[in-house]
Short mmCIF file of C-alpha atoms in Angstrom, two decimals:
data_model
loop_
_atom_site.label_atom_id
_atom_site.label_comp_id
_atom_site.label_asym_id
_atom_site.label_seq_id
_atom_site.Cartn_x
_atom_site.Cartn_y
_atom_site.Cartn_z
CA UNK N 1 116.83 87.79 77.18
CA UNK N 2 117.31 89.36 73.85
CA UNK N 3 120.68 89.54 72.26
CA UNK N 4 122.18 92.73 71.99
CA UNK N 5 122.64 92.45 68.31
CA UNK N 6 119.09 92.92 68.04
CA UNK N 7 119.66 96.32 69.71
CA UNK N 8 116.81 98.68 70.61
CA UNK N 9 116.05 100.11 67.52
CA UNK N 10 113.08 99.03 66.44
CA UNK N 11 112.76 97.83 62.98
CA UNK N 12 111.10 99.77 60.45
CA UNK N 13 107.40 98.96 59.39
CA UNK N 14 106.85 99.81 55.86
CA UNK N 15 106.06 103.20 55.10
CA UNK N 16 102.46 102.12 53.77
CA UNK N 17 100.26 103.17 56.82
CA UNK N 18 99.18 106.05 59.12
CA UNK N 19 98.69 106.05 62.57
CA UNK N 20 95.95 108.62 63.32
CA UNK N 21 97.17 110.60 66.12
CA UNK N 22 94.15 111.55 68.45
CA UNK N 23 93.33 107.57 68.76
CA UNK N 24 95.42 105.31 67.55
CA UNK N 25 93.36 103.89 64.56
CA UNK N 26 96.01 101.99 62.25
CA UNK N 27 94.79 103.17 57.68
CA UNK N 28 96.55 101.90 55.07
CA UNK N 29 98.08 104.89 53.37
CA UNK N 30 96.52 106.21 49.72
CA UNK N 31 96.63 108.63 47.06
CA UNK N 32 94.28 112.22 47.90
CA UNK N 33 92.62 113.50 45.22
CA UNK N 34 93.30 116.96 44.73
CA UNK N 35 91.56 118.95 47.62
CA UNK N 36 90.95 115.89 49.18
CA UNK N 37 91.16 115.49 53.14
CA UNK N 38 91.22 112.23 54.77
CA UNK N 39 89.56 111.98 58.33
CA UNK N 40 89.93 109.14 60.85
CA UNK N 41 86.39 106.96 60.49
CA UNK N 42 86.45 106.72 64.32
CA UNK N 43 87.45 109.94 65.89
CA UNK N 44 87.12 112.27 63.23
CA UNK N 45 90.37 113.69 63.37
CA UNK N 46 92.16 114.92 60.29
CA UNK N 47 94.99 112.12 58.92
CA UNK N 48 96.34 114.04 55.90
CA UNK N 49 95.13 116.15 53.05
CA UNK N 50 96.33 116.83 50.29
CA UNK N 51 98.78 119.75 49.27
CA UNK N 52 97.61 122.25 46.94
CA UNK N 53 101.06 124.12 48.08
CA UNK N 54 104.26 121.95 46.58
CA UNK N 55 107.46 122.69 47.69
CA UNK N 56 108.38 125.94 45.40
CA UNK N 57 104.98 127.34 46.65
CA UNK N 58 106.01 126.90 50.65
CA UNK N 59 109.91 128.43 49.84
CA UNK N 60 107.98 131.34 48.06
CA UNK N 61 105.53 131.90 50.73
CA UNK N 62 108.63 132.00 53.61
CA UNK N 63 110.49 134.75 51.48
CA UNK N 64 107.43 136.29 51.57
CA UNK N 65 107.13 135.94 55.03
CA UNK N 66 110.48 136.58 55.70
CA UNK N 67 110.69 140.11 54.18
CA UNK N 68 107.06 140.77 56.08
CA UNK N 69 108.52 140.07 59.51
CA UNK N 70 111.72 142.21 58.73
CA UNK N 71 109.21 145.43 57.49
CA UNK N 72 107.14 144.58 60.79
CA UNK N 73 110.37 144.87 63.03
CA UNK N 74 111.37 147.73 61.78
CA UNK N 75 108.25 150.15 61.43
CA UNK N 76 106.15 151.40 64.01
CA UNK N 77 103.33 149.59 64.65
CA UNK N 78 101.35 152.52 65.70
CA UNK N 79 101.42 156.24 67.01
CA UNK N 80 99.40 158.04 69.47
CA UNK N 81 99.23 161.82 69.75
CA UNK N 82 98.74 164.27 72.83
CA UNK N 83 98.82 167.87 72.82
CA UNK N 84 101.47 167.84 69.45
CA UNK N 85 103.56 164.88 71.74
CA UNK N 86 103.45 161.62 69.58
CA UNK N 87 104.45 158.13 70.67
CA UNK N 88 105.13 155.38 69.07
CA UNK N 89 105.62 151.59 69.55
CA UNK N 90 107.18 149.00 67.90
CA UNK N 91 107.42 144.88 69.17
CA UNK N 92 111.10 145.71 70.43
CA UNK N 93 109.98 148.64 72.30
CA UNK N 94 106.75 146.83 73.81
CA UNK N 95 109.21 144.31 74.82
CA UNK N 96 112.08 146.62 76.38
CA UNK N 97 109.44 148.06 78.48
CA UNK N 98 108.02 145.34 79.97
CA UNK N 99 111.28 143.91 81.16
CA UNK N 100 112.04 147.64 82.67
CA UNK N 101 108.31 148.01 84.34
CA UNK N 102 109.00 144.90 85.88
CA UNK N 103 106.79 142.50 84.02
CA UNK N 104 110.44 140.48 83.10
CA UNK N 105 108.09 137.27 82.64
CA UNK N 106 106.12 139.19 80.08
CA UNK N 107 109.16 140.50 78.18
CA UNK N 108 110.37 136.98 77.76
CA UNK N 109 107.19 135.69 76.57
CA UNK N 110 106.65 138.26 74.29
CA UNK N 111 110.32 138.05 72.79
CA UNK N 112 110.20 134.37 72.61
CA UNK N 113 106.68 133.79 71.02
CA UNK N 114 107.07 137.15 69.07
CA UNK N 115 110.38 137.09 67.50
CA UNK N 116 112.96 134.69 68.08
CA UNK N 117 110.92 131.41 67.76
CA UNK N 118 109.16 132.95 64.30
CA UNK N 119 112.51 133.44 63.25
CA UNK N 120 113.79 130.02 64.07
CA UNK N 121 110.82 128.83 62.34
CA UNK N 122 111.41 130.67 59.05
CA UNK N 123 114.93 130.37 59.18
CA UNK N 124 114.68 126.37 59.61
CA UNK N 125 111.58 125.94 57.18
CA UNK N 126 113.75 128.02 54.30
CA UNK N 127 116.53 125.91 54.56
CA UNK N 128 114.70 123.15 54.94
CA UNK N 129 112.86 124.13 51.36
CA UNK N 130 115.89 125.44 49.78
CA UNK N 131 116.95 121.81 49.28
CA UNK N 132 113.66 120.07 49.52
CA UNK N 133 113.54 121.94 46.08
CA UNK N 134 115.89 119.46 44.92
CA UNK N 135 114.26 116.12 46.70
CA UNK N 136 117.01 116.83 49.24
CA UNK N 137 117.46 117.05 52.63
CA UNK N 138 119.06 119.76 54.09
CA UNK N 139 122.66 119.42 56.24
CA UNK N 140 121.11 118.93 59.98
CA UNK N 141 117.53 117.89 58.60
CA UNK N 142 116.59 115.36 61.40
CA UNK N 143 117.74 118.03 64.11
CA UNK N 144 116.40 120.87 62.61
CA UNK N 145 112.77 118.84 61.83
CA UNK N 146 112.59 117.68 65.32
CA UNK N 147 113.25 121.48 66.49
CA UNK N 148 110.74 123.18 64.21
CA UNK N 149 108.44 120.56 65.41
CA UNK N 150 109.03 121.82 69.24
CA UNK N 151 108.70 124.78 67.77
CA UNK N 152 105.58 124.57 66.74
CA UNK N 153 102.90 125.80 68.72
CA UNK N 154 104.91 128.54 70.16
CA UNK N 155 104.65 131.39 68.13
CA UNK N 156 101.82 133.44 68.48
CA UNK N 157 102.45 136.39 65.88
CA UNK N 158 98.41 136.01 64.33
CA UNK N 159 97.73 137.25 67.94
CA UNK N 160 99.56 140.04 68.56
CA UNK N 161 97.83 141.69 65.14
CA UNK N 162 94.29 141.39 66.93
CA UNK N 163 96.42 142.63 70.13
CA UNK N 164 97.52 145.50 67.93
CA UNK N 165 93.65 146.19 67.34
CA UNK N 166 92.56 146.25 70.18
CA UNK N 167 95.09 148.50 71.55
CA UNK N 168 94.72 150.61 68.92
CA UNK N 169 90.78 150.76 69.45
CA UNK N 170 91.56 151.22 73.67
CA UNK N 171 93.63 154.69 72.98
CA UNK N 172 91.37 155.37 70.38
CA UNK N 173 89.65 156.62 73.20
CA UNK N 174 91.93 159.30 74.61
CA UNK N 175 94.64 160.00 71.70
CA UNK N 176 94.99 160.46 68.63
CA UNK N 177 95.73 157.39 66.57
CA UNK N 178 97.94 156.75 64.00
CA UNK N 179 98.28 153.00 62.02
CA UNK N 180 101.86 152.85 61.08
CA UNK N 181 103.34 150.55 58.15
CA UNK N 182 104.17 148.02 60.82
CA UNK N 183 100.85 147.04 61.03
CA UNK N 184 100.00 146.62 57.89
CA UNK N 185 103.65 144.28 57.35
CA UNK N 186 101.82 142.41 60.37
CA UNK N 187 98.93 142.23 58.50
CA UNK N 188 100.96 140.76 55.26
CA UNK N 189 102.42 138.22 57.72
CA UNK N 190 99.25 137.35 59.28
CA UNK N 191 97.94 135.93 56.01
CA UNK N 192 100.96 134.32 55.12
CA UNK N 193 100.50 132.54 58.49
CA UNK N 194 96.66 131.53 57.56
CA UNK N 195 98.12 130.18 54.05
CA UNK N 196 100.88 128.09 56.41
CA UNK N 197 98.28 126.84 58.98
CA UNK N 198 97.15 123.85 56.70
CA UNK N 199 100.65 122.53 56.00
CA UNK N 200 101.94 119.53 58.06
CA UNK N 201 105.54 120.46 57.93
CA UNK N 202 106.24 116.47 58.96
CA UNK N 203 106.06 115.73 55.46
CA UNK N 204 108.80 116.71 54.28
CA UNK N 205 110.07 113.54 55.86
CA UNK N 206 108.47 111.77 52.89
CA UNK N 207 108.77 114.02 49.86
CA UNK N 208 112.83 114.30 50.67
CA UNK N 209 114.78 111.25 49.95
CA UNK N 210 117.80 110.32 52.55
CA UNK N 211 121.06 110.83 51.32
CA UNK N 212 123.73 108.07 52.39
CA UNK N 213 125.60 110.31 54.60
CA UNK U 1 83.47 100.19 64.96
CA UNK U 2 85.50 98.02 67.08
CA UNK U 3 86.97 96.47 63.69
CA UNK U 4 89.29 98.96 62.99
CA UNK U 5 92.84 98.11 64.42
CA UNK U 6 94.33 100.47 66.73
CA UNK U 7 98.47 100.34 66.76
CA UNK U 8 98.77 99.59 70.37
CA UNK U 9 97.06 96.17 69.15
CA UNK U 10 99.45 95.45 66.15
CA UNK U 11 102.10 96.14 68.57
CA UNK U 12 103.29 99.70 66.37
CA UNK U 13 104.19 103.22 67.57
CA UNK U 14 103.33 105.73 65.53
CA UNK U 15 106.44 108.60 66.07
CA UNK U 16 104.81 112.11 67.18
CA UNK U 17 107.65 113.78 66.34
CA UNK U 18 107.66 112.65 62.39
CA UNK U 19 105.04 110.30 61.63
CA UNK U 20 106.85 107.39 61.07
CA UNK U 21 105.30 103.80 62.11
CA UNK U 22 107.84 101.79 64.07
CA UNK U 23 107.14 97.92 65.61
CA UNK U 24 106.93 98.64 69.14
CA UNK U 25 110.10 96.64 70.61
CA UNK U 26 108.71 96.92 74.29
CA UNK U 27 111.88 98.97 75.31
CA UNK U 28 111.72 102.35 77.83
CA UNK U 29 114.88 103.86 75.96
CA UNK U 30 113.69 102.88 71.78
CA UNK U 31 113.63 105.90 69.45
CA UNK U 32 112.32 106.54 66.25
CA UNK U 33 114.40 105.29 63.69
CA UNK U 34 114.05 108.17 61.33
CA UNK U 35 114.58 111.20 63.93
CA UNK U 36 115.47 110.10 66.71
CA UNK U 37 112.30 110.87 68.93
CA UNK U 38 112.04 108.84 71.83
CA UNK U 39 109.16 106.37 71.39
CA UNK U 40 106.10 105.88 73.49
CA UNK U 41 102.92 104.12 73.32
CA UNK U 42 101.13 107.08 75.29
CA UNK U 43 102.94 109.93 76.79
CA UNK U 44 104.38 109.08 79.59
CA UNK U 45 102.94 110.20 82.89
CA UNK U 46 100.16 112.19 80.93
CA UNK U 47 97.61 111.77 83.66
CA UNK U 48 99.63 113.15 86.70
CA UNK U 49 101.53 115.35 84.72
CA UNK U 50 98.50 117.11 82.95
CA UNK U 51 96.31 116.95 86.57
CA UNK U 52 99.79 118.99 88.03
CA UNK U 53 100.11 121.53 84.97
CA UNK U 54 96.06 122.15 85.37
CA UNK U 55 96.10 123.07 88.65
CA UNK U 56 98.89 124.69 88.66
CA UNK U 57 97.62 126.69 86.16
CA UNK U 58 94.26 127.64 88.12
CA UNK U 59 96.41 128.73 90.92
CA UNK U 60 98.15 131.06 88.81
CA UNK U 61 94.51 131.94 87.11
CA UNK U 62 92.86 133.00 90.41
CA UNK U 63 95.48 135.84 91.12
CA UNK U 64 95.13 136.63 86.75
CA UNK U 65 91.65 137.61 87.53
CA UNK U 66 91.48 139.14 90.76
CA UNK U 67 94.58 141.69 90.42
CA UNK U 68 94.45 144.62 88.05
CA UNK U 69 96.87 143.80 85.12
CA UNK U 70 97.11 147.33 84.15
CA UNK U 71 97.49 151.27 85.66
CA UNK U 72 96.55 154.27 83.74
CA UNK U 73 97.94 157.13 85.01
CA UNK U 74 95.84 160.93 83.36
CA UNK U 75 96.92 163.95 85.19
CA UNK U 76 97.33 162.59 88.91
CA UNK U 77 94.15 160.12 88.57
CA UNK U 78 95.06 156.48 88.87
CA UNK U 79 93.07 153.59 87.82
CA UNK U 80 93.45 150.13 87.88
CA UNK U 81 92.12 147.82 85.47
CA UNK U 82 91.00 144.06 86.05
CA UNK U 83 90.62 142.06 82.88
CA UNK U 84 87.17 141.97 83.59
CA UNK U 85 86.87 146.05 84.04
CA UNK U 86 89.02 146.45 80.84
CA UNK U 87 86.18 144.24 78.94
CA UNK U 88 83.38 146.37 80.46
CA UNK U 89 85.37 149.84 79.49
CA UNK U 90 85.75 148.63 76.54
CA UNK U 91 82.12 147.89 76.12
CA UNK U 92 80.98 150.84 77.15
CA UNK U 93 83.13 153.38 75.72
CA UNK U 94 84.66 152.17 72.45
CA UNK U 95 83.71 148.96 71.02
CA UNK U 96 81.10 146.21 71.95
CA UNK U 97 82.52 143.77 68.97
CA UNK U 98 86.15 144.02 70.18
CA UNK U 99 84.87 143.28 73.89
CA UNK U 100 83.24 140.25 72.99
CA UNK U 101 86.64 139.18 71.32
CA UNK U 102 88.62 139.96 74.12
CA UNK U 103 86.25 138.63 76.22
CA UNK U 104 86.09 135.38 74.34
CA UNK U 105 89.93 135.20 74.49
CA UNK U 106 90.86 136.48 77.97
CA UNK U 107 87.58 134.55 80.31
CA UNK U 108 85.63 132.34 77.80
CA UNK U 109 88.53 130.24 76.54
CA UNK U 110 90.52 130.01 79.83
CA UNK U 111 87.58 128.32 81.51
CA UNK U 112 86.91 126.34 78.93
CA UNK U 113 90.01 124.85 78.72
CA UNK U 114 90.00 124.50 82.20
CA UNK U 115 86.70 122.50 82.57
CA UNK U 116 87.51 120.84 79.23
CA UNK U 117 90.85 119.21 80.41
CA UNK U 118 89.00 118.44 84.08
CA UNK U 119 86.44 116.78 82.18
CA UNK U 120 88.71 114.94 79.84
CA UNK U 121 91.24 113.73 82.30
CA UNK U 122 88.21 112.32 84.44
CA UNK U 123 86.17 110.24 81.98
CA UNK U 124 89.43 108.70 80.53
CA UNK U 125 90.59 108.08 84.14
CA UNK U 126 87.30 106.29 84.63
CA UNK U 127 87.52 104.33 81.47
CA UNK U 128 84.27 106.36 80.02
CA UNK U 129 82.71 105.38 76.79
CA UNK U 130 80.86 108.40 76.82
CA UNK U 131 81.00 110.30 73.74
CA UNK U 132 84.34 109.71 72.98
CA UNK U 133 84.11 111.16 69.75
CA UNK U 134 82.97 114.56 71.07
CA UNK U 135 85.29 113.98 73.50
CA UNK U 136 88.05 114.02 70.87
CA UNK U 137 86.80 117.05 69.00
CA UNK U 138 86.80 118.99 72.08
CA UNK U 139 90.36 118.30 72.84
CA UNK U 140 91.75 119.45 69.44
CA UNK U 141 89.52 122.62 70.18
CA UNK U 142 91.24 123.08 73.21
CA UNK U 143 94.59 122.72 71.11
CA UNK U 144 93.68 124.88 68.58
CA UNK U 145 92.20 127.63 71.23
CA UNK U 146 94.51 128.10 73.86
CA UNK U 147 97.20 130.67 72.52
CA UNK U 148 95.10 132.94 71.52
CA UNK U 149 94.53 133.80 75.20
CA UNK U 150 97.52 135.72 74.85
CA UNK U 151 95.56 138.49 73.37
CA UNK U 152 95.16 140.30 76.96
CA UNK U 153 98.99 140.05 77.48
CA UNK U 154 100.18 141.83 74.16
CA UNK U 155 97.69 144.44 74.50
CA UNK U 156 98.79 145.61 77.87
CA UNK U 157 102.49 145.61 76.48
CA UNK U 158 101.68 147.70 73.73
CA UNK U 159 99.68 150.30 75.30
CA UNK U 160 102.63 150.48 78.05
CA UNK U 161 104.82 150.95 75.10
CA UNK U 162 102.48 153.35 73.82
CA UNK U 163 100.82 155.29 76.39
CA UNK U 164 104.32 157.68 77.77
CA UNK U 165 103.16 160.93 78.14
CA UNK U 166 104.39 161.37 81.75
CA UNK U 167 102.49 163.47 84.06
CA UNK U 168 99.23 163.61 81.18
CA UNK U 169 98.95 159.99 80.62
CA UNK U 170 100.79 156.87 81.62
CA UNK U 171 100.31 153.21 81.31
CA UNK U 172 102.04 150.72 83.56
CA UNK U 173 101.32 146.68 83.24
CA UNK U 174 100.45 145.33 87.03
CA UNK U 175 101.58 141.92 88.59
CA UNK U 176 97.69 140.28 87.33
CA UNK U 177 99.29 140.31 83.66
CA UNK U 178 102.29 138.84 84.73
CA UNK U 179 99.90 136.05 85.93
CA UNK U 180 97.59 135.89 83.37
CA UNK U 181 100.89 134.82 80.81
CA UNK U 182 101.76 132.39 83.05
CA UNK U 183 98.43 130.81 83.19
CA UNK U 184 98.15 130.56 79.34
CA UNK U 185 101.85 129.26 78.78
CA UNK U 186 101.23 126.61 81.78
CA UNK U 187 98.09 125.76 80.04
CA UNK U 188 98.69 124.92 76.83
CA UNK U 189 102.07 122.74 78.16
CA UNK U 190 98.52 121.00 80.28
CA UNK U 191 96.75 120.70 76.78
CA UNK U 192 99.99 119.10 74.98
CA UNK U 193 100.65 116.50 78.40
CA UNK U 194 97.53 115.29 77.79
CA UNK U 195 97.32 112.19 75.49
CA UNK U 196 94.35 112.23 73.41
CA UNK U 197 94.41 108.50 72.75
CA UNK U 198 93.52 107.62 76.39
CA UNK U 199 89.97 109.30 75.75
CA UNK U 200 89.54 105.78 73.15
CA UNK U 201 91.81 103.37 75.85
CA UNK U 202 88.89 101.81 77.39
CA UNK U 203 89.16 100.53 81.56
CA UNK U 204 92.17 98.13 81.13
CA UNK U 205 94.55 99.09 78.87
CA UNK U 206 95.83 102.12 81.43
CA UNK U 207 99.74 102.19 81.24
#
């Protein structure tokens, strides 16, 4: 039996290695060069790279992103015309009727993976940055890293902007068609997202220092 | 090749959640020291649990496919739209490069990910050596794929937002949509269950 003082927390290794995630290969951590990428020797995968982005960059970049989401909310996306009638959409309005044409299941899945988990996302990453400016971590920073690491894979914004284009090319067919600034904020977001794709938010673990609470 | 260490040998968990490399104290309940993750070896369950969320999500992809997911409504006519019809009207009428997209996105990548998880959970069930490294780079395509399935989903939602023009033209989204989303979400929970480090686990170190 173990003694309880020895508790089940498990004692810390030295921060010194990575653990390659895909199979379980144990590296002894280095310096990247600058543009460098390190690759697991056995499977390939990708262990780190280096960040061309620092910290300022990434806080710049969710402003950026920020103000593109707002623009993207609040514009149409597009118009279509009929006989002097015109239409248009935007995401709330896409969402709205789903739920009402009974496709409920469709209006929560859009509303989650369209705009309230970006949102959480941005919201978490700039306060996150706001103090990772500083070397420090943020009020809530394990909670809030652990969320935006759920988080993750669950917002899908890149895809509604080819959804947009196809749509648009569908009633190009029948109507009239109109691009509205919405898509183009979209658009603005889109790249931001590309820009984003290579960071491994984890690391902010590392480049943030604990403060004794 | 069989030089490098793996952590399961040095008896350390590398945390999903945050990276961090603990000493694996052989507890169910032990968490990560630095976030509070709970700590595993492998994901727990990730064979049963990923064989359940697959099917599952094949049951859900058979009625996807074979009910229309969408209604247009022009002056009295109806018609009903498969995914499969909406590629080929799409083909035919506006745009052959967009059809290939959404056919990439809406058939090609659901049935890949399908087979690809089948396949995966099978040879590391078996203990396969067989290319495991292919095998690994197949799995983070599957990862990186999957959401954009979605495609289908949004587009139907925004021409229903779009197309109101009552009696001249209407759009209406049909229970195969409702479907399809399902299948994609349940997926890609499939495609995270799985544990990519069984594919290198070898016959006797299943737990």
């Amino acid at each position: 039996m173990t003694m309880p003082s020895q508790g089940l927390k498990p004692a810390l290794a030295p921060p010194t290695l990575w653990i390659c995630e895909h199979c379980d290969t144990v590296y002894r951590r280095r310096k990247l060069a600058r543009g460098e990428v390190a690759r697991c020797v056995r499977c390939d995968a990708l262990l780190a790279r280096h960040h061309s982005i620092g910290v300022r960059g990434m806080f710049v970049l969710v402003i950026t992103a920020m103000i593109a989401f707002v623009q993207a909310n609040i514009w149409p996306i597009v118009t279509l015309g009929l006989n002097g009638h015109q239409i248009s959409a935007t995401l709330w309005g896409c969402i709205m009727i789903m739920w009402r044409e009974h496709a409920q299941v469709v209006a929560v899945i859009a509303a989650l993976t369209l705009f309230f988990l970006p949102i959480v996302k941005m919201g978490f990453l700039f306060w996150i940055l706001a103090y990772a400016r500083q070397r420090r971590r943020a009020p809530g920073f394990r909670w809030i890293m652990v969320t935006l690491y759920r988080v993750g894979p669950w917002t899908m914004s890149e895809v509604f902007v080819l959804g947009a284009l196809v749509a648009i090319v569908k009633a190009h067919m029948y109507f009239e068609v109109q691009a509205n600034p919405g898509i183009f904020a979209y658009g603005v977001l889109m790249l931001i997202i590309t820009a984003f794709s290579s960071i491994d938010v984890r690391r902010f673990w590392d480049l943030t220092e604990e403060t004794p609470a | 090749m069989s030089e490098l260490p793996r952590a399961s040998d040095l008896g350390l968990i590398g945390c999903h959640v945050c990276r961090m490399v603990c000493r694996d104290v052989k507890a169910p309940d032990a968490a990560c020291p630095r976030c509070g993750s709970p700590l595993h070896k492998r994901k727990s369950g990730s064979y049963t649990r990923t064989w359940a969320l697959l099917i599952a999500a094949f049951m859900f992809y058979l009625p996807a496919n074979i009910l229309p997911i969408m209604r247009t409504v022009s002056l009295g006519d109806v018609d009903d739209n498969t995914i499969l019809s909406g590629i080929i009207e799409l083909w035919v009428k506006g745009s052959p490069d967009l059809a290939v997209i959404v056919f990439t996105a809406s058939i090609v990548v659901p049935v890949l990910k399908f087979f690809a998880l089948g396949l995966l959970l099978i040879s590391s069930q078996r203990g396969s050596q067989w290319a495991q490294r292919q095998r690994g780079k197949l799995y983070r395509l599957v990862e990186f794929i999957g959401y954009w399935s979605m495609l289908d989903v949004f587009v139907v939602a925004l021409l229903t937002a779009l197309v109101q023009f009552g009696f001249f033209s209407q759009v209406e989204p049909l229970p195969g949509v409702v479907f399809f989303g399902l299948t994609v979400v349940i997926t890609m929970i499939a495609s995270m269950t799985f544990d990519p480090r069984l594919i290198w686990d070898g016959r006797d170190s299943d737990d």
